[in-house]
Coordinates of C-alpha atoms in Angstrom, one line a residue:
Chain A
X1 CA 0.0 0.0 0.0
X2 CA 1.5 3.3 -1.1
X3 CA 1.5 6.2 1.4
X4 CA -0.7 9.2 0.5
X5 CA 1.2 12.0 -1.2
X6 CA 0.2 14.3 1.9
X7 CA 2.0 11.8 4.3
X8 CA 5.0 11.1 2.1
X9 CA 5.7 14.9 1.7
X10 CA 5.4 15.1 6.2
X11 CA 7.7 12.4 6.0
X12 CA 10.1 13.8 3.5
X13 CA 9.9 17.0 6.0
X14 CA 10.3 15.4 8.9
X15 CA 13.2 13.4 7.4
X16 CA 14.7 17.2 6.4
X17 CA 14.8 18.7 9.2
X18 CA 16.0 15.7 11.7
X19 CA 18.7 14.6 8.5
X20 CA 21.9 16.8 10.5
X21 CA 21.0 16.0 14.3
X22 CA 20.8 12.1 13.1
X23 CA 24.1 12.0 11.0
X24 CA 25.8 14.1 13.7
X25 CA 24.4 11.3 16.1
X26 CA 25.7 8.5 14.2
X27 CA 29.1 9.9 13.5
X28 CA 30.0 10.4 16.8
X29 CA 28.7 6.8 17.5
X30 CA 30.0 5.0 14.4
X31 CA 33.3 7.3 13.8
X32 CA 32.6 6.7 9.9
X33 CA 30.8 9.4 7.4
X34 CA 29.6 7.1 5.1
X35 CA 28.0 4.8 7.6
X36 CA 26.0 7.8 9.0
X37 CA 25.2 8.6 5.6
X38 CA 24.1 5.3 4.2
X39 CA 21.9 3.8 7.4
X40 CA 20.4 7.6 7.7
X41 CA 19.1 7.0 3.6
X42 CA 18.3 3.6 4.8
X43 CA 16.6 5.1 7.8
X44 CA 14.3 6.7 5.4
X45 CA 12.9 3.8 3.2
X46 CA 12.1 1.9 6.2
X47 CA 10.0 5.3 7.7
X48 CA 8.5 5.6 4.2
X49 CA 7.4 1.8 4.9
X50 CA 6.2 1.7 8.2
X51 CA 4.7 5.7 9.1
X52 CA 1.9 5.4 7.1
X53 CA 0.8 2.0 8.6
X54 CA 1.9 2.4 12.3
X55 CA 1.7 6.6 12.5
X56 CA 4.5 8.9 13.0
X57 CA 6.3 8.1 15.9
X58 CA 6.4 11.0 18.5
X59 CA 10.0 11.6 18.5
X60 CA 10.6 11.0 14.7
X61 CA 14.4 12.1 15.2
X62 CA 14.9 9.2 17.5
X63 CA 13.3 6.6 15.7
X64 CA 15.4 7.5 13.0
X65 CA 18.7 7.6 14.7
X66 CA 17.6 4.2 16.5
X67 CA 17.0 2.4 13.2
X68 CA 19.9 3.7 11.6
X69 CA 22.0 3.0 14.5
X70 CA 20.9 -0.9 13.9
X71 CA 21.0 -0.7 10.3
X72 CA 24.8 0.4 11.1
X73 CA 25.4 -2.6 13.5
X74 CA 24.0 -5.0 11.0
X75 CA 26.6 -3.5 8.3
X76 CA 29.8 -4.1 10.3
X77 CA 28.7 -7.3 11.3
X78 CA 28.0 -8.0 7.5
X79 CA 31.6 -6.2 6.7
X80 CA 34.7 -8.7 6.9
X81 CA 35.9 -9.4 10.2
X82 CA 39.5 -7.4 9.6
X83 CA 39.5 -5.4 12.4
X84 CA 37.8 -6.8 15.5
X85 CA 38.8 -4.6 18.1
X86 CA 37.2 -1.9 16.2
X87 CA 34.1 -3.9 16.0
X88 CA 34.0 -4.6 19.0
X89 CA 34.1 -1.5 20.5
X90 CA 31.1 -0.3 18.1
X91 CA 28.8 -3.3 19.4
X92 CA 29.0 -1.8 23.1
X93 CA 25.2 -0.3 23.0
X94 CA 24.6 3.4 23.3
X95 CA 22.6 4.6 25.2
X96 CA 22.6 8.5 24.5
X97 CA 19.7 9.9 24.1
X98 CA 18.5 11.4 20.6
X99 CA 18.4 15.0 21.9
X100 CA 21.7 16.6 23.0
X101 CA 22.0 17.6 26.8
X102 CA 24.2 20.7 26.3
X103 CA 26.3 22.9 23.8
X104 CA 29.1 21.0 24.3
X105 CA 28.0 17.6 23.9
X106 CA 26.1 18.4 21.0
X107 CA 26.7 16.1 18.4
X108 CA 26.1 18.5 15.6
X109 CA 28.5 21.1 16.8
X110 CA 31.1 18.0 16.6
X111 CA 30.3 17.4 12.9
X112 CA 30.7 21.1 12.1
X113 CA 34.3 21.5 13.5
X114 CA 34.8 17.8 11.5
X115 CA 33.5 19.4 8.8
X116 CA 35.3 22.8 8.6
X117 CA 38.8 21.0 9.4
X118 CA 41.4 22.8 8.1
X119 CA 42.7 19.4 6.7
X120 CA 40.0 20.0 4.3
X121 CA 40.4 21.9 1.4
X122 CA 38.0 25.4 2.0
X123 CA 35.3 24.0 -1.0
X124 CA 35.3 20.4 0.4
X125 CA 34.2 22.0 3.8
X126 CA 31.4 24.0 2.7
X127 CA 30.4 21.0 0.5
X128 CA 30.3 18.4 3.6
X129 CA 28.5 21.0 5.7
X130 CA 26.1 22.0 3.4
X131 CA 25.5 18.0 2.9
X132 CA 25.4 16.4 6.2
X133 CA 24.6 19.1 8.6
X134 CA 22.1 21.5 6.3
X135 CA 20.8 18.1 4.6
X136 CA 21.1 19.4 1.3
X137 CA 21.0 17.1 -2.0
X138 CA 24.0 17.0 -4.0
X139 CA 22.4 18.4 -6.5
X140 CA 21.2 21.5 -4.8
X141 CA 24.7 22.4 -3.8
X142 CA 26.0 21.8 -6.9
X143 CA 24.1 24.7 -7.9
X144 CA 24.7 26.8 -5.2
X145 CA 28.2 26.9 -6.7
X146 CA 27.9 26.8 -10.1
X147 CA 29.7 23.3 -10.7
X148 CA 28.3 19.9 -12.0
X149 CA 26.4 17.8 -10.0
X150 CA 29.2 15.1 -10.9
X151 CA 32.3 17.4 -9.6
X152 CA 30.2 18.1 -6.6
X153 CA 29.4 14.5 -5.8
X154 CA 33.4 13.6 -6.0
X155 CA 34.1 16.6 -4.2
X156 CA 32.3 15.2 -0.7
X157 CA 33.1 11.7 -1.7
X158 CA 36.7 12.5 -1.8
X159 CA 36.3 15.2 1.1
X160 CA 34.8 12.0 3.2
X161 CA 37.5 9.7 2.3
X162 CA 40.2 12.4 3.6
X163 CA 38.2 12.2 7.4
X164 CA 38.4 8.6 7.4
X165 CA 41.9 8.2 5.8
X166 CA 43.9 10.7 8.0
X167 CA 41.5 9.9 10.9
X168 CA 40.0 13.4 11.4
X169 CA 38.5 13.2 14.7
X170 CA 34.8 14.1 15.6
X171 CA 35.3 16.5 18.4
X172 CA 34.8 20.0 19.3
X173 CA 39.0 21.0 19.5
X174 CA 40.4 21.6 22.2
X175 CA 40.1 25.3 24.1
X176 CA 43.6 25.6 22.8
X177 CA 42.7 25.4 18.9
X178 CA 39.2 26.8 18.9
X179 CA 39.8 30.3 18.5
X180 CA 41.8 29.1 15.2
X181 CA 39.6 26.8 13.8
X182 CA 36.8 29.2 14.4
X183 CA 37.2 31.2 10.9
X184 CA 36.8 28.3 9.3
X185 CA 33.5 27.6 10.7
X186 CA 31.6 31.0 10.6
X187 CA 32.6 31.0 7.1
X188 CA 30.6 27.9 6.1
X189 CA 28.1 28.8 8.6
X190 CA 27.5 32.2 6.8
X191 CA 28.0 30.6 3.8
X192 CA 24.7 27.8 5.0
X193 CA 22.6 31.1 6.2
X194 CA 22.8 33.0 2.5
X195 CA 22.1 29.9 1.2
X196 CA 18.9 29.7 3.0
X197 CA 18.2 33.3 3.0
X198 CA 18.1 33.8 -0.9
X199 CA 18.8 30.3 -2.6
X200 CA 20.0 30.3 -6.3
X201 CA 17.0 28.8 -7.5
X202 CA 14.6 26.3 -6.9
X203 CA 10.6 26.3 -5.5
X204 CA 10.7 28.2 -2.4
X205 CA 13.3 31.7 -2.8
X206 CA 13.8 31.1 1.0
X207 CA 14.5 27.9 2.9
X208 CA 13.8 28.8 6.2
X209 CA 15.0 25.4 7.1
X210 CA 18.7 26.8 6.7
X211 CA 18.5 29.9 7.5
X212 CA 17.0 28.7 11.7
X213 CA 20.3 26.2 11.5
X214 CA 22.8 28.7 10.6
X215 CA 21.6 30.8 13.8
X216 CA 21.4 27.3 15.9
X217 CA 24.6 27.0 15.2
X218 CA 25.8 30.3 15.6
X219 CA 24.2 30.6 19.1
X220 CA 25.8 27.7 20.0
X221 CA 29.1 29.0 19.3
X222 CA 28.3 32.2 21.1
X223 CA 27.3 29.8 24.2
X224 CA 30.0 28.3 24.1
X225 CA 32.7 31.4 23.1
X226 CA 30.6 34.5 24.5
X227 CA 34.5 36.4 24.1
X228 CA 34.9 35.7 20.6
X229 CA 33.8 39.1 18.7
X230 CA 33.3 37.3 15.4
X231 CA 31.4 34.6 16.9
X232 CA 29.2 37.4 18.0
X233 CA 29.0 39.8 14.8
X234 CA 28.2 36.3 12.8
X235 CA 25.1 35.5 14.8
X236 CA 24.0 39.4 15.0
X237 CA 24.1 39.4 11.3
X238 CA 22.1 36.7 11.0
X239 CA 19.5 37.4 13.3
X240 CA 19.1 41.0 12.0
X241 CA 19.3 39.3 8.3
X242 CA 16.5 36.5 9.5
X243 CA 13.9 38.9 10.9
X244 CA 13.2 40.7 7.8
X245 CA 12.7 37.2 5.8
X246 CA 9.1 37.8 5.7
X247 CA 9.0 41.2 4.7
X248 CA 11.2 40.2 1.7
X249 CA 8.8 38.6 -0.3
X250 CA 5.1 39.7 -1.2
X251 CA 3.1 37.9 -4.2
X252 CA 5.7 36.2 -5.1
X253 CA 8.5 38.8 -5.3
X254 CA 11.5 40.1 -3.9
X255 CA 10.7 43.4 -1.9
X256 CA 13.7 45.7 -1.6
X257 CA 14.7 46.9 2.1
X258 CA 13.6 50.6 1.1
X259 CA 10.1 49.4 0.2
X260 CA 9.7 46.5 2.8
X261 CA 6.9 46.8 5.3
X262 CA 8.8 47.3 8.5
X263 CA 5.6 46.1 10.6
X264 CA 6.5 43.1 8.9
X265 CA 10.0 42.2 10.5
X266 CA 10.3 40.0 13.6
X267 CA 11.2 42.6 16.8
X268 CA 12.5 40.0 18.6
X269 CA 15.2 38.8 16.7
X270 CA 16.0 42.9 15.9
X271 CA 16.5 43.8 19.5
X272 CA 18.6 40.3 20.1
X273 CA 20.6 41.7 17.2
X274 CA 21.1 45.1 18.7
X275 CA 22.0 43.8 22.5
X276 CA 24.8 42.2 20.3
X277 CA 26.0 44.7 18.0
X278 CA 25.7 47.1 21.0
X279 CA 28.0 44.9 23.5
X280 CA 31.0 44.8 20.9
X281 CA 31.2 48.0 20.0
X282 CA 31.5 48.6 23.8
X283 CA 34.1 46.0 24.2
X284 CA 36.0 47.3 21.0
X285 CA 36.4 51.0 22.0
X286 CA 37.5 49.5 25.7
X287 CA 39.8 47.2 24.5
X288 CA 40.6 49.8 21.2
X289 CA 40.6 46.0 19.4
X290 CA 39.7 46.4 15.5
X291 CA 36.6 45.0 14.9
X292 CA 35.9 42.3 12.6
X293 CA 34.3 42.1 9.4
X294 CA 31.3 40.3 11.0
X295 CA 30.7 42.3 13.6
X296 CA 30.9 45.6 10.9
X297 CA 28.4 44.2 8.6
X298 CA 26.1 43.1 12.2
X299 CA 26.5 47.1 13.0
X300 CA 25.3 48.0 9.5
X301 CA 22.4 45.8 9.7
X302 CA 21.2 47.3 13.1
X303 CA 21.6 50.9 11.5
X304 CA 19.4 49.6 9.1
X305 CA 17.1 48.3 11.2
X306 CA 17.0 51.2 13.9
X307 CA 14.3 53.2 12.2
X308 CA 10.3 51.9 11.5
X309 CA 10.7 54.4 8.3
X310 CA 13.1 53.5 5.5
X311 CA 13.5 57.5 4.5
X312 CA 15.3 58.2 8.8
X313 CA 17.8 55.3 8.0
X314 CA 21.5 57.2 9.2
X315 CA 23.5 57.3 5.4
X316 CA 26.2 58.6 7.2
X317 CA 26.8 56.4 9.6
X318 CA 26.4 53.3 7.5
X319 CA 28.9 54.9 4.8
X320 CA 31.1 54.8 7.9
X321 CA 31.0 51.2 8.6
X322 CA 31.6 50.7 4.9
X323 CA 34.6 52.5 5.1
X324 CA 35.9 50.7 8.3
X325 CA 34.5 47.4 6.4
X326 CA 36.4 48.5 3.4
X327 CA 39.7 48.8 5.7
X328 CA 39.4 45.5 7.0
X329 CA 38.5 43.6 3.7
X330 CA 39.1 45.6 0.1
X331 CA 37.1 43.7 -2.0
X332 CA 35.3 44.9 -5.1
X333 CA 32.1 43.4 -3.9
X334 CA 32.0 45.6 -0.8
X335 CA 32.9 49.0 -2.3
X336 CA 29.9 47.6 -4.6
X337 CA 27.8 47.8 -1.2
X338 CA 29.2 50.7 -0.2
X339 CA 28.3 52.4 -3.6
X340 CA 24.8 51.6 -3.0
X341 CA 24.9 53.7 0.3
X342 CA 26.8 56.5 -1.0
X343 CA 24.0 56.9 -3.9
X344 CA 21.9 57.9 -0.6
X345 CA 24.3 60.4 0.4
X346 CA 26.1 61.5 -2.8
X347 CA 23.4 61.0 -5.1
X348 CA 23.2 58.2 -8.0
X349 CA 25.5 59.9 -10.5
X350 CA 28.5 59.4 -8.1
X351 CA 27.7 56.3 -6.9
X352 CA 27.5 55.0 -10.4
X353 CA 31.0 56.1 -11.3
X354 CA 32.5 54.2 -8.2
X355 CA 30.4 51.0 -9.8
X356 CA 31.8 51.8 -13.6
X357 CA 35.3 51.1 -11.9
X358 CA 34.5 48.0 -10.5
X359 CA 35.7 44.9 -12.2
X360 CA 32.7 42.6 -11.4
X361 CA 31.0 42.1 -15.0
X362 CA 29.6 38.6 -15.0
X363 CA 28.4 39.3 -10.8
X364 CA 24.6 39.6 -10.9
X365 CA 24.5 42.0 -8.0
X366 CA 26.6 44.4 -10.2
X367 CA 24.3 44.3 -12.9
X368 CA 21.5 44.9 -10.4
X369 CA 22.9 47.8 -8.8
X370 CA 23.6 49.4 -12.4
X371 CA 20.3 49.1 -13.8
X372 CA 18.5 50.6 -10.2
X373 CA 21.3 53.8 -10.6
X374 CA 20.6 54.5 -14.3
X375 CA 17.3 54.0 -13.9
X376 CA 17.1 56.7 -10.6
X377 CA 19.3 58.5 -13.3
X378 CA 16.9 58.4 -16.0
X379 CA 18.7 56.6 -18.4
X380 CA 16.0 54.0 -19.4
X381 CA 17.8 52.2 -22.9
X382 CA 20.9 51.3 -20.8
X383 CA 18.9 50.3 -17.6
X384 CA 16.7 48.4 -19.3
X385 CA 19.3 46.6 -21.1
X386 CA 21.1 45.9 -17.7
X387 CA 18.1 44.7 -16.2
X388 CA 17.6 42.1 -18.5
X389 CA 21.4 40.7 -17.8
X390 CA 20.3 40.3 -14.2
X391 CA 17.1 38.8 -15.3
X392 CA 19.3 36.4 -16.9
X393 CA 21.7 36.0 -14.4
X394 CA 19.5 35.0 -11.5
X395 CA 17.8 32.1 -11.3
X396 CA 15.6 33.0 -8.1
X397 CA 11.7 33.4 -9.1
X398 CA 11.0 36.4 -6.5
X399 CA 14.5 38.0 -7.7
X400 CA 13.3 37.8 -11.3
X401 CA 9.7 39.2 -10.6
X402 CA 11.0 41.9 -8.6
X403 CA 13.9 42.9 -11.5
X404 CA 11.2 42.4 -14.2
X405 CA 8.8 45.0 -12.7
X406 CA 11.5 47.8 -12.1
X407 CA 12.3 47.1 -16.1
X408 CA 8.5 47.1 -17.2
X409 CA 8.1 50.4 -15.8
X410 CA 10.7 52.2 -16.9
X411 CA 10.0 55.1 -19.1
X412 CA 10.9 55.7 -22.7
X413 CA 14.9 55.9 -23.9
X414 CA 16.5 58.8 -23.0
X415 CA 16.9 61.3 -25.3
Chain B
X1 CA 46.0 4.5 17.0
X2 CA 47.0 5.1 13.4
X3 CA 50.8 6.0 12.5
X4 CA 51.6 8.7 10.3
X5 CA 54.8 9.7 8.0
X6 CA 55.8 13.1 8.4
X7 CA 58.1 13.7 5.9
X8 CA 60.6 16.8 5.4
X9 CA 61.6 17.6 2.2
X10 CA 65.3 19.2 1.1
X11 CA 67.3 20.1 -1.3
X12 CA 70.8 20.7 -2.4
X13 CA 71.4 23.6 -0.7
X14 CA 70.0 22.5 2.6
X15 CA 72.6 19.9 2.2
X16 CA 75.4 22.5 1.2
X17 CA 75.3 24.3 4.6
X18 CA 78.0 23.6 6.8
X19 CA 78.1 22.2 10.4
X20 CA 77.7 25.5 12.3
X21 CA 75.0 26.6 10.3
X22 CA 73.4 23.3 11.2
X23 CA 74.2 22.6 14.4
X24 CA 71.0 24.4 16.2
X25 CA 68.9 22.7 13.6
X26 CA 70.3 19.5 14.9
X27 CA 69.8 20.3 18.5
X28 CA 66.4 21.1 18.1
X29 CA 65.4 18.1 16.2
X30 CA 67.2 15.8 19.1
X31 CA 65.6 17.3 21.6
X32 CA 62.2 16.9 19.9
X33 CA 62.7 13.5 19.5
X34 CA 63.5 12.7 23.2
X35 CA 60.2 14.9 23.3
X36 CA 58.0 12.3 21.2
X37 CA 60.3 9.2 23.1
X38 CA 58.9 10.4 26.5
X39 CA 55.1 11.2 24.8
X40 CA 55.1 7.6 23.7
X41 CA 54.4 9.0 20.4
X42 CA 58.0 7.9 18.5
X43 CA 58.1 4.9 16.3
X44 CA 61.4 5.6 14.3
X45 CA 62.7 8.5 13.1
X46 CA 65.9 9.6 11.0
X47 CA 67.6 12.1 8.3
X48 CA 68.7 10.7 5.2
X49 CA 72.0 11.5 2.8
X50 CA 71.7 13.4 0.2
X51 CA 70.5 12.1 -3.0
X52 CA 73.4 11.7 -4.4
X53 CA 73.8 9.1 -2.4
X54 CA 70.7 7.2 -3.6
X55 CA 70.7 4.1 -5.7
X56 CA 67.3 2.9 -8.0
X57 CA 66.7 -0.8 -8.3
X58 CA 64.0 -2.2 -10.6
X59 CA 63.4 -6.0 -9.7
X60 CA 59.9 -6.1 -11.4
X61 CA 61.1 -7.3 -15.3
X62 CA 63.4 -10.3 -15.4
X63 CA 66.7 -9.0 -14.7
X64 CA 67.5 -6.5 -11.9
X65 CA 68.4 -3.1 -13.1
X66 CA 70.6 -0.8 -10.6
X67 CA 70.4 2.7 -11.2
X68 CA 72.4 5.4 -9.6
X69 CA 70.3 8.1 -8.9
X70 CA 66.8 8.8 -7.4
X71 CA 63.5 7.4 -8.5
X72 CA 62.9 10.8 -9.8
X73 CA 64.5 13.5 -10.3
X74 CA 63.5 16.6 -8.6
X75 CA 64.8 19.8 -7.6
X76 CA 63.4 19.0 -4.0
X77 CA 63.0 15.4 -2.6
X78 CA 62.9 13.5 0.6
X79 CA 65.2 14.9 3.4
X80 CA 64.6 13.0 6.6
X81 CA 61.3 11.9 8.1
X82 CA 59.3 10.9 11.5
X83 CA 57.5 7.7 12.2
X84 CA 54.8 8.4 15.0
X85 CA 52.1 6.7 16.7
X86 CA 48.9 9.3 17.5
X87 CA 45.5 8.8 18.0
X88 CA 43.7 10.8 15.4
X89 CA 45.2 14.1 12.9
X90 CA 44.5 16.4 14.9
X91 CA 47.4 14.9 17.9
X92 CA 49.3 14.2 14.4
X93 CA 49.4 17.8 13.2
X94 CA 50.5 19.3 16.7
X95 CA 53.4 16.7 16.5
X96 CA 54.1 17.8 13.3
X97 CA 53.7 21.5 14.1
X98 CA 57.0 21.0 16.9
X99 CA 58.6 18.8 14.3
X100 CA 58.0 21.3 11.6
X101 CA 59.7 24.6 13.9
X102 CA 62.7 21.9 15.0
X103 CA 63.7 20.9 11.9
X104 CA 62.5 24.7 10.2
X105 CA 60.9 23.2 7.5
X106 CA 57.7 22.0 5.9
X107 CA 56.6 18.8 7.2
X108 CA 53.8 16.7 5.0
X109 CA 51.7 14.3 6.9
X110 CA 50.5 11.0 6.0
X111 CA 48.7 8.0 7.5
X112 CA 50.0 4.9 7.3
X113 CA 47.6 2.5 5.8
X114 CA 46.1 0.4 8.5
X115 CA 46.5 -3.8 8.2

């Protein structure tokens, strides 16, 4: 008997969302990547086969991490007997419960610092992240970064192979190490949360699904290292990031932050952002410590997110940051940003002529930015023909309606 | 336990200095290896001669061909290398990092292949 499609697409959910905790679970159990990865899938078909005719169990996470756990068992039993001590020490029966008792035990926290090894080559560790902690297909993150499914799938097969070869642990480092190992991380946990906050394509623009690990993850951290400044900057960003999610969208499109409806964004998660953003700046001017990028874009945001009226946001000051963000990392793609705010100050005809120098043809946000200045600038043919290279360029529906209105009403060429 | 190789790699002019330029290299290195004796980490350790001093043999065809010179030949090749004994890379890559300052040079680090 086939499940309904309703049920099948609650289990698929369900199976989502528990995917990371359940790998994390096994790996720490099994010590083996593959193993997690294999009994989890197999995990799956046998919750596809017996939900619909027994219900979903009420902890669905642990009913999944119990029958992978003996689909596991079974396997090395199956496996040839090379190493026995090994296998012996895996048939000693766990007892640990499904949910974690505490940031530092938390299984998932282990399988991020596994992940974002430095042993790992910086691509393989956003790959294996994005895989077995966000749960995403192959396919999906091969997307995400512009590659072929096939070079993605080798990518985390080989990236796998490297753990188990060189015997990368699963633990959270020592108190030592984690300070270094931490860059590492935040990237690839920033990298999960603007994967989840505007995804390169696909059904839903937004998968909230990423977006809420990201921030578990970065509160975690910030349990864990309250002392870190970047640690904090990371998870302010992404809290003031998150809670305007839902004011992004309406009908199907993306709505710019000047024209969002502020009633709209979650207060909560604004004024968790701001105790943040306000703490480090305190402990930077005591400590006259430069602060970090993170914490510089986090202060940005909460400028940005200070005012209930898009027309009393402080230009001045966020052209500020950008210039201390600037200082800190010179790349084109923030004096991009920075151009944007300058338009606000400066007007659009300078802000357009620090764009013209930038060397990022081919970057969609360029292309985006140029056709919203020459349109403020009235120069409709060449707007128009720059929205329709972002149009192009992006393969996110709501990005696509949004840039497709601003190019049906712009008005005739210029002269 | 899984053993790793951490190999240094040289070249001529490593090989070209002379004693005294040597010497605190030398020192270092001992005393990190009575360092890894005492860990319990040590399984064997040494510096080779220079590759001048290496000999090829091929026994796979029907006749045994000696060569002198390297397998290959390369502007920088195998200098010296540890044998240790550590419980996962991460206790690996610290050993290596002390190995790495004592003998001021690169160290790469491999697992052995476990029986």
């Amino acid at each position: 008997m086939s499940p309904s499609s309703d049920l099948r697409a609650e289990i698929d959910r369900i199976y989502r969302e528990e995917y990371g905790r359940v790998v994390a679970s096994l790996a720490r159990r099994f010590g083996d990547l593959d193993i997690a990865e294999d009994t989890a899938g197999e995990a799956l078909l046998t919750a596809i086969e017996r939900w619909p005719v027994d219900g979903i169990p009420p902890n669905p996470g642990g009913w999944l991490t119990t029958t992978a756990g003996n689909r596991a068992i079974d396997r090395i039993r199956r496996e040839s007997l090379r190493d026995t001590k090994h296998q012996a020490a895996l048939m000693i029966s766990d007892d640990t419960p499904h949910e974690s008792t505490g940031p530092v035990e938390d299984d998932r926290l282990r399988l991020v610092f596994t992940c974002c090894h430095p042993a790992l080559a910086p691509e393989a560790r956003v790959a294996l992240t994005l895989r077995l902690l966000g749960g995403l297909t192959v396919e999906e993150i091969a997307r995400a970064f512009f590659v072929p499914e096939t070079t993605m799938a080798q990518r985390i097969t080989r990236a796998k192979a490297k753990v188990k070869a060189a015997h990368i642990p699963y633990r959270v480092p020592d108190s030592g190490d984690v300070t270094d190992r931490l860059g590492g991380v935040l990237a690839v946990i920033y990298l999960v949360f603007n994967e989840g906050y505007l995804a390169g394509g696909g059904d839903d623009p937004v998968r909230a699904d990423l977006t809420t690990e990201a921030i578990r993850l970065g509160r975690i951290l910030h349990q864990l290292l309250p002392d870190e400044g970047e640690v904090a900057g990371l998870l302010a960003l992404m809290l003031l990031t998150e809670a305007r999610r839902t004011a992004r969208f309406a009908g199907g499109e993306l709505v710019t932050l000047d024209e969002q409806n502020r009633g709209g964004w979650d207060r909560t998660l604004i004024a968790e952002g701001h105790t943040l953003v306000r703490e480090r700046l305190s402990r930077v001017a005591a400590t006259s410590a430069r602060a970090g990028p993170y914490q510089i874009m986090a202060a940005i945001n909460a400028v940005h997110t200070d005012t209930n009226d898009a027309r009393d946001t402080d230009w001045t000051q966020i052209v500020a940051l950008y210039d201390q963000l600037y200082a800190v990392t010179p790349t084109p793609v923030v004096a991009l940003n920075r151009a944007v705010a300058v338009a606000e100050l400066d007007g659009p005809d300078v802000a357009l002529a620090i764009v013209d120098a930038l060397a990022l043809a081919g970057y969609h946000a360029w292309h985006v930015t140029r056709a919203d200045l020459l349109r403020r600038l009235g120069r409709s043919t060449e707007a128009r023909a720059e929205y329709d290279t972002a149009i192009a360029a992006t393969q996110n529906p709501a990005e696509t309606a949004y840039l497709t209105r601003r190019r049906a009403h712009l008005v005739g060429p210029d002269a | 336990m899984t053993q790793y190789m951490l190999s240094v790699h040289s070249s001529s002019s490593d090989y070209d200095k002379t004693f005294e330029e040597m010497q605190p290299t030398f020192e270092a290195v001992d005393a990190y290896n009575q360092q890894l004796i005492a860990d319990g980490s040590w399984v064997y350790a040494g510096g080779l001669e220079r590759i001048e001093a290496a000999t090829t043999v091929d026994g796979t065809g029907q006749d045994v061909i000696v060569t002198d010179g390297p397998f290959l030949e390369t502007k920088e090749y195998l200098g010296g290398f540890w044998v240790i004994e550590a419980p996962d890379l991460d206790a690996a890559l610290k050993i290596a990092a002390g190995a790495s300052k004592a003998c001021q040079g690169k160290v790469e680090v491999r697992p052995f292949q476990s029986e």
